[in-house]
């Protein structure tokens, strides 16, 4: 579970910005929210089940989700891909002070009931610093720290790292490249804590709310599991998109004159036909890709991600959450993650759907805003940071009125029609 994620000097984020998932010390008007919407970790720490990010277009909402995605990709693939830093590190380029500086990432999280804090600084050529701290006891202690090629390992907490240091420092060894992480190098030997941490990161589900062929293909593969297929079909029914059933059919793909063993899947949906009196009169099958609406396709694509997140207590990040969705569907998904049945899954989403700005749905610390300053830098802040906001306030009305900022300052569009 995520406690908080911090990033600096990445795309539109110039200064250190933090997305906090730890609950603030506040009381909601609806006391049920303080029970249902939180994950109790200890007497002093509870985590949020959901977090909404609001802001104007191009304010930086997607940037925070992209930053976390970049962090995960570098951790998981830095040993295998020597070009990963050059491909993914994108500093803030509207300042001469940051364009050549490193990008900072740090994620604090709970894994196996232990608090950890892991991060690194990197430019597009090398890892400059790296660290892992944790609280196996009452106090936080270092597991390892790194400054360039100098690595300190706490042998009492990270014995597996001692065995890798010598190999890591050999410049001719791929494992010890300047552009690969020490944690990933230790993981490559399939040992202990490093393996658990990276496996935990790799289970994050990060998806765009717009059409993604990869996501569509992943959803089609999910239909191969009969239990998952039935649950996806049930979600589509509950979403009232008119689908009675869904399945996939398999076909061979021909390449040239030879038939390939590669399999291609086609997704079909079933709709109920009705007579003039509205009574069932047979069924009609549709080809999903060409016959269903974009909203139906999106619901189909993210349904497996929602189910896998809730089933496995995984982190789900959704950009453009409300795109192609009716507001009531978006609300139902948020309610699903805030339900008592969800024990430790977390949903973080960027949205424009002000319908969700409701004191009966979200606590103030579950609402985050982002806006850009005059230098083009994004700044994140929580509704809980505002003083004097009543527990029963109309968050939606006040946000549209500009009380919390993070809205566009629009000109007079009629002027474009003037001569």
Protein backbone atom coordinates (compact mmCIF):
# COMPACT_ATOMS: atom_id res chain seq x y z
CA UNK A 1 0.00 0.00 0.00
CA UNK A 2 1.23 3.48 -0.85
CA UNK A 3 1.86 5.92 1.99
CA UNK A 4 3.12 8.73 -0.24
CA UNK A 5 4.97 9.37 -3.50
CA UNK A 6 7.29 12.32 -4.08
CA UNK A 7 8.82 13.58 -7.32
CA UNK A 8 10.93 16.54 -8.37
CA UNK A 9 12.18 17.83 -11.73
CA UNK A 10 9.97 15.67 -13.92
CA UNK A 11 8.11 17.15 -16.90
CA UNK A 12 5.90 19.95 -15.54
CA UNK A 13 6.89 19.20 -11.92
CA UNK A 14 9.82 21.47 -11.05
CA UNK A 15 9.80 21.59 -7.24
CA UNK A 16 9.26 18.66 -4.89
CA UNK A 17 5.62 17.56 -5.02
CA UNK A 18 4.04 14.79 -2.94
CA UNK A 19 0.93 12.70 -3.48
CA UNK A 20 -0.05 11.67 0.03
CA UNK A 21 -2.17 8.60 0.75
CA UNK A 22 -1.86 8.83 4.53
CA UNK A 23 -5.06 10.05 6.17
CA UNK A 24 -5.13 13.53 7.68
CA UNK A 25 -6.33 14.17 11.21
CA UNK A 26 -9.86 15.24 10.36
CA UNK A 27 -13.44 14.17 10.97
CA UNK A 28 -16.04 13.91 8.20
CA UNK A 29 -19.64 15.07 8.47
CA UNK A 30 -20.64 11.51 7.55
CA UNK A 31 -18.81 9.45 10.17
CA UNK A 32 -19.10 6.33 7.98
CA UNK A 33 -16.50 7.82 5.60
CA UNK A 34 -13.93 7.80 8.40
CA UNK A 35 -14.44 4.05 8.68
CA UNK A 36 -15.14 2.88 5.15
CA UNK A 37 -12.70 5.08 3.22
CA UNK A 38 -9.63 4.33 5.35
CA UNK A 39 -7.26 1.39 5.73
CA UNK A 40 -6.08 1.20 9.36
CA UNK A 41 -2.37 0.31 9.56
CA UNK A 42 -1.46 1.27 13.13
CA UNK A 43 -2.88 3.45 15.92
CA UNK A 44 -1.04 6.42 14.35
CA UNK A 45 -1.41 5.63 10.64
CA UNK A 46 -4.38 5.05 8.35
CA UNK A 47 -4.21 5.08 4.56
CA UNK A 48 -6.72 6.36 2.03
CA UNK A 49 -8.45 3.85 -0.21
CA UNK A 50 -9.04 6.39 -2.98
CA UNK A 51 -7.52 9.69 -4.12
CA UNK A 52 -8.96 12.05 -6.76
CA UNK A 53 -6.75 14.53 -8.64
CA UNK A 54 -8.45 17.61 -10.09
CA UNK A 55 -7.11 20.46 -12.20
CA UNK A 56 -7.38 22.34 -15.45
CA UNK A 57 -6.25 20.82 -18.75
CA UNK A 58 -2.44 20.73 -19.01
CA UNK A 59 -2.10 21.53 -15.30
CA UNK A 60 -0.14 18.36 -14.51
CA UNK A 61 -2.76 15.83 -13.37
CA UNK A 62 -1.44 13.15 -15.71
CA UNK A 63 2.17 14.05 -14.88
CA UNK A 64 1.96 12.69 -11.35
CA UNK A 65 0.59 9.37 -12.61
CA UNK A 66 3.23 9.28 -15.38
CA UNK A 67 5.93 9.99 -12.79
CA UNK A 68 4.87 7.01 -10.68
CA UNK A 69 4.69 4.87 -13.82
CA UNK A 70 8.22 5.97 -14.78
CA UNK A 71 9.49 5.17 -11.29
CA UNK A 72 8.03 1.65 -11.46
CA UNK A 73 9.39 0.98 -14.97
CA UNK A 74 12.93 2.06 -14.03
CA UNK A 75 12.88 -0.10 -10.89
CA UNK A 76 11.58 -3.16 -12.72
CA UNK A 77 13.56 -2.90 -15.98
CA UNK A 78 16.77 -0.91 -15.34
CA UNK A 79 19.01 -4.00 -15.30
CA UNK A 80 17.51 -5.36 -18.52
CA UNK A 81 17.26 -2.11 -20.49
CA UNK A 82 20.39 0.03 -20.66
CA UNK A 83 18.50 2.82 -22.48
CA UNK A 84 15.68 3.14 -20.00
CA UNK A 85 16.88 6.37 -18.36
CA UNK A 86 17.35 8.09 -21.70
CA UNK A 87 13.89 6.99 -22.78
CA UNK A 88 11.99 7.87 -19.61
CA UNK A 89 13.71 10.66 -17.67
CA UNK A 90 12.22 14.01 -18.71
CA UNK A 91 13.33 16.98 -16.56
CA UNK A 92 11.55 20.32 -16.23
CA UNK A 93 12.87 22.21 -19.27
CA UNK A 94 11.49 25.70 -18.62
CA UNK A 95 14.34 26.54 -16.25
CA UNK A 96 18.10 26.55 -16.82
CA UNK A 97 18.54 25.37 -13.23
CA UNK A 98 16.66 22.10 -13.72
CA UNK A 99 17.24 21.06 -17.32
CA UNK A 100 20.60 19.41 -16.52
CA UNK A 101 19.70 18.36 -12.98
CA UNK A 102 18.59 14.91 -11.80
CA UNK A 103 15.00 13.78 -11.38
CA UNK A 104 14.03 12.70 -7.86
CA UNK A 105 11.65 9.84 -7.07
CA UNK A 106 10.69 8.43 -3.67
CA UNK A 107 7.91 6.03 -2.71
CA UNK A 108 6.93 5.24 0.88
CA UNK A 109 4.88 2.08 1.23
CA UNK A 110 3.72 -0.71 3.52
CA UNK A 111 4.83 -4.22 2.62
CA UNK A 112 4.32 -7.24 4.87
CA UNK A 113 3.31 -4.90 7.73
CA UNK A 114 6.62 -3.01 7.49
CA UNK A 115 7.08 0.62 6.44
CA UNK A 116 9.70 1.23 3.72
CA UNK A 117 10.99 4.33 1.96
CA UNK A 118 12.78 3.74 -1.33
CA UNK A 119 13.97 6.24 -3.91
CA UNK A 120 16.65 7.43 -6.29
CA UNK A 121 17.88 10.42 -8.26
CA UNK A 122 18.75 9.98 -11.93
CA UNK A 123 19.45 11.94 -15.08
CA UNK A 124 19.12 10.47 -18.57
CA UNK A 125 22.54 8.77 -18.31
CA UNK A 126 23.08 7.50 -14.77
CA UNK A 127 21.72 6.86 -11.30
CA UNK A 128 23.24 9.51 -9.05
CA UNK A 129 21.89 8.46 -5.67
CA UNK A 130 19.72 5.62 -4.33
CA UNK A 131 18.42 4.64 -0.92
CA UNK A 132 16.26 2.17 0.97
CA UNK A 133 15.10 2.79 4.55
CA UNK A 134 12.68 0.83 6.67
CA UNK A 135 11.24 0.36 10.14
CA UNK A 136 11.68 -3.30 11.07
CA UNK A 137 11.52 -2.04 14.66
CA UNK A 138 10.34 1.21 16.21
CA UNK A 139 12.94 3.40 14.49
CA UNK A 140 13.69 3.91 10.83
CA UNK A 141 17.07 2.48 9.77
CA UNK A 142 18.97 2.45 6.45
CA UNK A 143 19.04 -0.81 4.50
CA UNK A 144 21.41 0.66 1.94
CA UNK A 145 22.46 4.04 0.56
CA UNK A 146 24.31 4.89 -2.63
CA UNK A 147 26.20 7.95 -3.84
CA UNK A 148 27.38 7.38 -7.39
CA UNK A 149 29.39 4.16 -7.27
CA UNK A 150 29.83 4.29 -3.48
CA UNK A 151 27.41 1.94 -1.73
CA UNK A 152 26.83 1.42 1.98
CA UNK A 153 24.91 -1.69 3.01
CA UNK A 154 23.55 -2.36 6.48
CA UNK A 155 24.56 -5.99 6.88
CA UNK A 156 22.10 -6.46 9.73
CA UNK A 157 19.09 -5.53 7.59
CA UNK A 158 20.18 -6.16 3.99
CA UNK A 159 22.61 -9.06 4.04
CA UNK A 160 21.66 -9.99 0.49
CA UNK A 161 23.16 -6.69 -0.69
CA UNK A 162 26.61 -7.52 0.73
CA UNK A 163 26.91 -10.43 -1.69
CA UNK A 164 26.26 -8.23 -4.70
CA UNK A 165 28.47 -5.20 -3.99
CA UNK A 166 31.65 -6.66 -5.49
CA UNK A 167 29.87 -7.71 -8.68
CA UNK A 168 28.08 -4.40 -8.85
CA UNK A 169 31.30 -2.38 -8.72
CA UNK A 170 32.85 -4.22 -11.65
CA UNK A 171 32.44 -1.75 -14.49
CA UNK A 172 32.58 -4.49 -17.12
CA UNK A 173 29.62 -6.27 -15.54
CA UNK A 174 26.17 -5.35 -16.93
CA UNK A 175 24.71 -5.59 -13.44
CA UNK A 176 26.93 -2.75 -12.24
CA UNK A 177 26.12 -0.23 -14.97
CA UNK A 178 25.87 3.37 -13.83
CA UNK A 179 22.38 3.51 -15.32
CA UNK A 180 21.02 0.52 -13.39
CA UNK A 181 19.67 0.46 -9.84
CA UNK A 182 21.42 -1.39 -7.04
CA UNK A 183 18.09 -2.73 -5.78
CA UNK A 184 17.40 -4.17 -9.24
CA UNK A 185 20.88 -5.69 -9.35
CA UNK A 186 20.27 -7.49 -6.05
CA UNK A 187 16.89 -8.62 -7.36
CA UNK A 188 18.57 -10.14 -10.43
CA UNK A 189 20.06 -12.75 -8.10
CA UNK A 190 16.51 -13.62 -7.03
CA UNK A 191 17.13 -12.96 -3.36
CA UNK A 192 15.07 -11.89 -0.36
CA UNK A 193 13.75 -8.42 0.28
CA UNK A 194 14.83 -6.90 -3.04
CA UNK A 195 12.76 -9.48 -4.85
CA UNK A 196 9.73 -8.84 -2.65
CA UNK A 197 9.92 -5.05 -3.15
CA UNK A 198 10.31 -5.16 -6.93
CA UNK A 199 7.61 -7.79 -7.26
CA UNK A 200 5.37 -5.49 -5.23
CA UNK A 201 6.06 -2.56 -7.57
CA UNK A 202 5.48 -4.70 -10.66
CA UNK A 203 1.95 -5.45 -9.45
CA UNK A 204 0.89 -1.81 -9.72
CA UNK A 205 -1.77 -1.37 -12.41
CA UNK A 206 -1.28 1.93 -14.26
CA UNK A 207 -3.55 2.66 -17.21
CA UNK A 208 -4.80 5.54 -19.33
CA UNK A 209 -8.50 6.25 -19.43
CA UNK A 210 -8.40 6.60 -23.21
CA UNK A 211 -8.32 3.74 -25.69
CA UNK A 212 -5.24 1.57 -25.32
CA UNK A 213 -4.81 -1.45 -27.64
CA UNK A 214 -2.54 -3.14 -25.08
CA UNK A 215 -5.20 -2.76 -22.41
CA UNK A 216 -7.86 -4.10 -24.76
CA UNK A 217 -5.72 -7.16 -25.49
CA UNK A 218 -5.14 -7.75 -21.76
CA UNK A 219 -8.90 -7.61 -21.19
CA UNK A 220 -9.43 -10.13 -23.99
CA UNK A 221 -6.94 -12.50 -22.36
CA UNK A 222 -8.87 -12.20 -19.09
CA UNK A 223 -11.87 -13.73 -20.86
CA UNK A 224 -9.86 -16.94 -21.12
CA UNK A 225 -10.48 -17.46 -17.41
CA UNK A 226 -14.11 -18.56 -17.04
CA UNK A 227 -14.43 -17.21 -13.50
CA UNK A 228 -13.07 -13.81 -14.57
CA UNK A 229 -15.24 -13.85 -17.73
CA UNK A 230 -18.41 -14.24 -15.70
CA UNK A 231 -17.42 -11.42 -13.36
CA UNK A 232 -16.61 -9.09 -16.29
CA UNK A 233 -19.99 -9.92 -17.82
CA UNK A 234 -21.68 -9.14 -14.51
CA UNK A 235 -19.89 -5.78 -14.26
CA UNK A 236 -21.04 -4.86 -17.75
CA UNK A 237 -24.62 -5.79 -16.83
CA UNK A 238 -24.46 -3.66 -13.69
CA UNK A 239 -23.11 -0.76 -15.75
CA UNK A 240 -26.31 -0.88 -17.84
CA UNK A 241 -24.58 -0.93 -21.23
CA UNK A 242 -27.12 -3.39 -22.67
CA UNK A 243 -24.84 -6.44 -22.71
CA UNK A 244 -26.18 -9.77 -21.49
CA UNK A 245 -22.98 -11.79 -21.96
CA UNK A 246 -19.42 -11.52 -23.28
CA UNK A 247 -16.87 -14.07 -24.50
CA UNK A 248 -13.92 -14.47 -26.84
CA UNK A 249 -13.31 -16.71 -29.82
CA UNK A 250 -9.95 -17.85 -31.08
CA UNK A 251 -8.63 -17.82 -34.64
CA UNK A 252 -5.31 -18.71 -36.25
CA UNK A 253 -3.33 -15.89 -37.81
CA UNK A 254 -1.98 -16.58 -41.29
CA UNK A 255 1.45 -15.20 -42.18
CA UNK A 256 2.23 -15.53 -45.87
CA UNK A 257 1.57 -19.04 -47.10
CA UNK A 258 2.22 -20.71 -43.77
CA UNK A 259 -0.26 -20.88 -40.96
CA UNK A 260 1.14 -19.52 -37.71
CA UNK A 261 0.61 -21.10 -34.30
CA UNK A 262 0.07 -17.58 -32.93
CA UNK A 263 -3.46 -17.12 -31.62
CA UNK A 264 -5.64 -14.09 -32.14
CA UNK A 265 -8.76 -13.45 -30.11
CA UNK A 266 -12.01 -11.78 -31.08
CA UNK A 267 -14.40 -10.52 -28.44
CA UNK A 268 -18.17 -10.87 -28.88
CA UNK A 269 -21.10 -9.56 -26.86
CA UNK A 270 -24.66 -10.81 -26.65
CA UNK A 271 -27.72 -8.55 -26.54
CA UNK A 272 -31.31 -9.57 -25.87
CA UNK A 273 -33.81 -8.85 -28.65
CA UNK A 274 -37.34 -7.83 -27.61
CA UNK A 275 -40.76 -7.71 -29.28
CA UNK A 276 -43.15 -4.76 -29.38
CA UNK A 277 -44.32 -5.51 -25.85
CA UNK A 278 -40.76 -5.52 -24.53
CA UNK A 279 -40.64 -9.27 -23.96
CA UNK A 280 -37.45 -11.28 -24.81
CA UNK A 281 -37.52 -12.51 -28.41
CA UNK A 282 -34.10 -14.05 -28.99
CA UNK A 283 -30.57 -12.71 -28.91
CA UNK A 284 -28.15 -10.88 -31.19
CA UNK A 285 -24.37 -11.23 -31.08
CA UNK A 286 -22.08 -8.23 -31.71
CA UNK A 287 -18.39 -7.97 -32.56
CA UNK A 288 -17.07 -5.83 -29.69
CA UNK A 289 -14.43 -3.88 -31.60
CA UNK A 290 -16.75 -2.45 -34.25
CA UNK A 291 -20.26 -2.63 -32.82
CA UNK A 292 -20.01 -1.48 -29.20
CA UNK A 293 -19.77 2.11 -27.98
CA UNK A 294 -16.52 3.66 -26.78
CA UNK A 295 -17.91 3.79 -23.23
CA UNK A 296 -18.70 0.07 -23.33
CA UNK A 297 -15.22 -0.70 -24.63
CA UNK A 298 -13.64 1.30 -21.82
CA UNK A 299 -15.75 -0.46 -19.20
CA UNK A 300 -14.69 -3.80 -20.65
CA UNK A 301 -11.03 -2.79 -20.70
CA UNK A 302 -10.78 -1.57 -17.11
CA UNK A 303 -13.09 -4.18 -15.55
CA UNK A 304 -10.30 -6.80 -15.19
CA UNK A 305 -7.99 -4.13 -13.70
CA UNK A 306 -10.61 -3.17 -11.13
CA UNK A 307 -11.27 -6.80 -10.19
CA UNK A 308 -7.56 -7.70 -9.99
CA UNK A 309 -6.86 -4.65 -7.85
CA UNK A 310 -9.65 -5.44 -5.39
CA UNK A 311 -8.93 -9.18 -5.33
CA UNK A 312 -5.19 -8.80 -4.75
CA UNK A 313 -5.04 -5.60 -2.73
CA UNK A 314 -3.19 -3.89 -5.58
CA UNK A 315 -2.67 -0.23 -6.41
CA UNK A 316 -4.67 0.97 -9.44
CA UNK A 317 -3.86 4.30 -11.10
CA UNK A 318 -6.28 5.62 -13.72
CA UNK A 319 -5.66 8.65 -15.88
CA UNK A 320 -8.64 10.34 -17.60
CA UNK A 321 -10.85 8.32 -15.26
CA UNK A 322 -14.13 9.90 -16.35
CA UNK A 323 -13.46 9.83 -20.11
CA UNK A 324 -16.37 8.11 -21.91
CA UNK A 325 -18.08 7.29 -18.60
CA UNK A 326 -21.42 8.47 -17.30
CA UNK A 327 -20.92 10.22 -13.92
CA UNK A 328 -22.95 7.55 -12.14
CA UNK A 329 -20.58 4.82 -13.35
CA UNK A 330 -17.55 6.75 -12.13
CA UNK A 331 -19.21 7.18 -8.77
CA UNK A 332 -20.04 3.47 -8.47
CA UNK A 333 -16.41 2.53 -9.13
CA UNK A 334 -15.19 4.92 -6.42
CA UNK A 335 -17.80 3.52 -4.03
CA UNK A 336 -16.56 0.01 -4.84
CA UNK A 337 -13.05 0.89 -3.68
CA UNK A 338 -14.35 2.72 -0.61
CA UNK A 339 -16.55 -0.23 0.40
CA UNK A 340 -16.00 -2.19 3.60
CA UNK A 341 -15.25 -5.30 1.53
CA UNK A 342 -12.08 -3.63 0.17
CA UNK A 343 -9.40 -4.22 2.77
CA UNK A 344 -6.21 -2.79 1.21
CA UNK A 345 -6.59 -1.98 -2.51
CA UNK A 346 -6.01 1.67 -3.47
CA UNK A 347 -7.37 3.72 -6.38
CA UNK A 348 -5.67 6.93 -7.54
CA UNK A 349 -7.30 8.72 -10.45
CA UNK A 350 -7.14 11.96 -12.41
CA UNK A 351 -10.52 13.36 -13.38
CA UNK A 352 -12.64 16.35 -14.41
CA UNK A 353 -15.83 14.76 -13.04
CA UNK A 354 -16.99 17.28 -10.42
CA UNK A 355 -19.89 14.95 -9.57
CA UNK A 356 -17.39 13.10 -7.38
CA UNK A 357 -16.62 16.25 -5.35
CA UNK A 358 -19.13 15.24 -2.73
CA UNK A 359 -18.72 15.27 1.05
CA UNK A 360 -20.87 12.13 1.23
CA UNK A 361 -18.48 10.23 -1.06
CA UNK A 362 -14.96 11.51 -0.31
CA UNK A 363 -13.16 12.93 2.70
CA UNK A 364 -11.34 16.24 2.21
CA UNK A 365 -7.94 14.50 2.26
CA UNK A 366 -9.10 12.25 -0.60
CA UNK A 367 -9.36 15.28 -2.90
CA UNK A 368 -6.20 16.69 -4.47
CA UNK A 369 -5.80 19.71 -6.75
CA UNK A 370 -3.03 20.67 -9.16
CA UNK A 371 -2.37 23.97 -10.92
CA UNK A 372 0.51 25.61 -12.75
CA UNK A 373 2.25 28.82 -11.73
CA UNK A 374 3.42 31.56 -14.11
CA UNK A 375 6.68 29.67 -14.70
CA UNK A 376 4.79 26.62 -15.96
CA UNK A 377 5.50 24.48 -12.88
CA UNK A 378 2.80 22.20 -11.42
CA UNK A 379 1.87 22.38 -7.72
CA UNK A 380 -0.21 19.78 -5.88
CA UNK A 381 -2.27 20.43 -2.75
CA UNK A 382 -5.10 18.79 -0.84
CA UNK A 383 -8.54 20.09 0.04
CA UNK A 384 -7.58 19.21 3.62
CA UNK A 385 -4.95 21.99 3.44
CA UNK A 386 -7.68 24.66 3.31
CA UNK A 387 -8.78 26.11 6.62
CA UNK A 388 -12.40 26.95 7.28
CA UNK A 389 -13.91 24.39 4.88
CA UNK A 390 -16.97 22.90 6.56
CA UNK A 391 -17.48 19.15 6.62
CA UNK A 392 -20.84 19.57 4.88
CA UNK A 393 -19.64 22.15 2.33
CA UNK A 394 -20.54 21.79 -1.33
CA UNK A 395 -17.10 20.84 -2.64
CA UNK A 396 -18.31 20.77 -6.23
CA UNK A 397 -19.98 24.19 -6.15
CA UNK A 398 -17.02 25.82 -4.39
CA UNK A 399 -14.51 24.26 -6.79
CA UNK A 400 -16.37 25.47 -9.90
CA UNK A 401 -16.59 28.91 -8.29
CA UNK A 402 -12.78 28.95 -8.03
CA UNK A 403 -12.60 28.80 -4.24
CA UNK A 404 -9.93 26.09 -4.31
CA UNK A 405 -8.10 27.18 -7.47
CA UNK A 406 -6.99 24.56 -10.03
CA UNK A 407 -9.50 25.74 -12.66
CA UNK A 408 -8.85 27.25 -16.11
CA UNK A 409 -8.99 31.03 -16.59
CA UNK A 410 -10.94 31.22 -19.82
CA UNK A 411 -11.18 34.10 -22.23
CA UNK A 412 -14.26 35.25 -24.12
CA UNK A 413 -14.76 32.58 -26.79
CA UNK A 414 -17.23 34.84 -28.60
CA UNK A 415 -14.33 37.07 -29.64
CA UNK A 416 -13.23 34.53 -32.25
CA UNK A 417 -16.42 35.29 -34.19
CA UNK A 418 -15.84 39.04 -34.19
CA UNK A 419 -14.45 40.79 -37.27
